[in-house]
Amino acid sequence: MVPRNPHDLLQERVLPVRWTPEVPPDRRPSAVGFRELLLRAHEISSLAVPLPPALSALYRILYALTARVTGLDRAGDWSERRLQVLEQGRFDPDGIEQYFDRHRDRFRLYDPAWPFLQDPRLAAQCDRPAGVNKLVITRPSGNNHSWFGHAWDARPEPVPSSEALLHLLVWRYYGPSGRCAAREVNGQRSAQSKAGPLRGALSYHPEGATLFTTLLAGLPHPDIDVRPEEDLCPWEWTELPDPEAAPRVVTGPCSRLTAASQHALLLVPDETGDVARDAYITWAFLDKLPRADDYLIWHVSKDGNPYPRPADSGRALWRDVDALLLEHPQNSGRPRRPEVFRTAQEVQDELDEYLTVRALGFEQDGQAKDTQFVSSSTPALVPLLKDTDIPVARNIGSLRVAGERAGDRLGTATRNAWKLYTRGKKAVDCAWSREAAARYWPLAEQEFWRRLREGDFQDAPRTFRRIAERVYDQVTYSAAGTIRGARAREEARIDLYGGKPKTAAKSPRAKGAPSPHRDGGAMTDATTASLSAVPPDDASTAARPSSWLTEARTFVAAVEKICRTDKGARAALRRGEGKPLDSPGVQGMHKVVAPLLPPAALYDDDTQRAHYAIAAMIAAQRSDAHTGAPAPAQNEQAASPAYGRSLGLTYAAAVASGGQDGMRESAAEDRLNLLTRQSINGLHRHLPAAVRQLCGKKCPPDWAQLLVDLRAWPRDRGRIGRRWLQDFYRARRAADLEAAKKADDQTEAQPPADDA
C-alpha cells in the first residue's frame, strides 16, 4: 500500500531541536526536517531527541551528512577545508541543496521503491511482520518487561512516523543478536541475526554551543586512501547489497557511520502515512560486518581482542573522564580514548570554544535483554586533551581511582556485613550494597567535579574514604541495635580500608595475654578515649558535655566522697541496691541522696530512680572501684569529653585485660545482649550484678555516663543500646582497624596502576 504522504524527511518536522537564545520566538519550531536542520545548524543549540540510543544513532547520520555537504569526506587538505567551514560560521546552503537534490527520493520514510534506511524486499522475503510493539523499544513485546507503558499484541497502537524513525535508528545500531523473523533469500531461509554495531556500548560525542560546532567537532578524519565514491551511505547505493554475500559496504568513515547495521527493517504505514502500524524486522547480512567506531572507548582483552566500554546505567560518567583524557596508554590493557577526540581538540583550538562530552548508550546484554538508557554530560573537558596536559590527566586518573576504590570497598563492606548479619553463605549484592551505591556515587561525583574544578588533587583518597565511612554508618544503622547486627557492622568495617593487611608482621605476645586472632586485639587507652569522646551515630555533636552529664559527674563525685568518708552513709546506700524507690530498704538512702538530686529529678520518678540506683551500686563496690571514669590525658585537662565511657567500652576493656581478671568475649557479648534488650525495670534488675562483675574484673564503669544512660533509657533505649554494642565491637577490633588504616594510608601515596 502506497500512503498518501510518503513522509519526506527533508521537509517533515521529525527532528526535535532546541534553539539558541538569539533566535526570535516566532522562528523556533519545536522540530525540523533534515534540510532545515543543516541550514540552521548554527542557530540550533542541541538536538532534543528523547531516546539516548536514538540520539547516538542520529548523530552518526548527521556526521555523514555534514561530511558530504561540506566536502570533508576525503583526506588531503582536510584540516584547512574544515577551518574554512568554521570561519564561515554556518554550512553552505548551496552545498546542502545540491546534495539533497541528488538524493531527494531516498529521504522518504515510506517510499515504495527505496524507503529511508530500509529494505523494501522484506515484504516478499519474510513470512509476516514482527508487529509495531516489536519496533518500539519502549514497549514490552514477548516476555520482555514493561518500560514506559503497557501494550498488547492483540491491540497494537500505531506509532507516529516521527517516533517510528527514532526506533528504526535504534534497531539499526542497537538491535539484538539471536533469533529473529525468518527471511528467505535465493531459496535459503534463516532466522538468526548478529548484534548491532553499538549493541551494549557507550559512545562519547563532543558537543559545542551550537549544533554547527557539534557536528564539525564530531567529524572523523578520513584515511588517505578513502574514496568518497566508494565510501557510500545506504541512501547513496545504486543497488541493494546481497544479504548472503560478504558485503563490502564499510569502506570509510561515512559507510562506517551509516551502513554497518546487522538488521534490516521495513516500516508499514497506514493509508495516510502519518503513523506506522507494523514493521518487518529481520537480519540484514549473514556475515558479521567489521566493528570499528571512532566514538567508543576501546579496551583490549587478555587475548588481544578489542572491545568497547559497555554502557552501565549504574556507572557515572566522571568515572570515564581519565579514559577520555589519556591519549597515550601505558600498556595494552589501558583504555584508548575515542579517536574523534583528536579532531575535536583541533576544533576547540580553532574556535577558542570549550566543548563538553555527551555519553550516550543503552545498557543491554548481547541478545534480548534491555536494561536502561544511559545519557550524561561532562563539564568542559576537551581543553585538557592536549599532549602538554598529560600530567593533569594523570592526576585526574588518580582522582578517579581513589573515588572508585572507596566505592568498591564500600560495596565489599556492605555485602560482607549483610552476609554476617543474615548468616548467608556468600557475600552477594544485597539491600545494603544497593543503598550504599545509591548514596555514595552521587556524593563521590560531587567531590570529583569540585576537585577537578578547583584543581585540588591533594589528600583525595582520605576524602573519598570519609564519604564511604559516613555512608556505611548510614546504611547499616538499622541493624546496629542488635547484638548480631552490631557485630556484623563492626567486623565488616575493616573492608572500608582494604581488609586486614596481608603482610602485617606478627608481634610477640606475652604468656597469658589474650590472642588478637581470638579476641580481636587489645584496646588501648587512646582507643577508648577516641571512641568515647564522640558518639558513633552523630559525629557532629558539640564537644561540650550535656547538662545531664555535667550534673551526673557532680552527683557521682559527691557520692564517692561520702562513701570514702562516712561508713554509715555508705552502708545505707548499699542496702538500697537493686530495690524500687518505695521499698523499705531505700528509706535510709533519702537522707544521703535527696540533697544531691538535680532540680529536674524532683518531678521525674525515672530520674530519681536512676540516681538512687547509681548511688547504691557505687556504695556496693570496694573502695578502689568508687572512681570508674577514665582520667583525662594531659592535653584534655581543660575540656571534658562530650560523652563518657559507655558500658560497651567498659566490657571491651574487661575482655582486653587478659589474664585471670579478663572476661571471655562470649560472656561479655551475652551480658550486653541481655542488658540492651531490657525494659527500664529489667535493666534496674540486671544492672547491679553486671556492675559487680565488671568491678570484680577491675573494670568499673563510668558512673556518670551510666547514670545519664539509665536516666534516658525509658525513651532512648534503642539509641543507648546501639551505642553500647557499637562501642564494644569497635573497641574489640580497634587494633585491626588501625593497622588497616595505616596500611591503606601507605598505599594511597602511590595509587596502583589501573587498567579499567
PDB file of C-alpha atoms in Angstrom, residues 36 47 49 117 300 327 359 367 413 459 479 481 613 739:
ATOM      1  CA  GLU A  36      16.330  22.847   7.750  1.00  0.00           C
ATOM      2  CA  LEU A  47      19.022  18.121  19.482  1.00  0.00           C
ATOM      3  CA  VAL A  49      15.755  13.607  20.931  1.00  0.00           C
ATOM      4  CA  LEU A 117      17.369   3.178   5.724  1.00  0.00           C
ATOM      5  CA  VAL A 300      41.979  -4.883  24.794  1.00  0.00           C
ATOM      6  CA  GLU A 327      45.654   9.560  24.534  1.00  0.00           C
ATOM      7  CA  ALA A 359      27.881   9.960  26.747  1.00  0.00           C
ATOM      8  CA  GLN A 367      20.686 -10.800  22.893  1.00  0.00           C
ATOM      9  CA  ALA A 413      31.986  -3.939  53.309  1.00  0.00           C
ATOM     10  CA  ASP A 459      44.510  14.051  50.035  1.00  0.00           C
ATOM     11  CA  ALA A 479      20.889  -3.205  62.422  1.00  0.00           C
ATOM     12  CA  GLY A 481      20.802  -2.015  67.826  1.00  0.00           C
ATOM     13  CA  ALA A 613      20.425   3.101  91.665  1.00  0.00           C
ATOM     14  CA  ALA A 739      46.540  -1.403  61.178  1.00  0.00           C
TER      15      ALA A 739
END
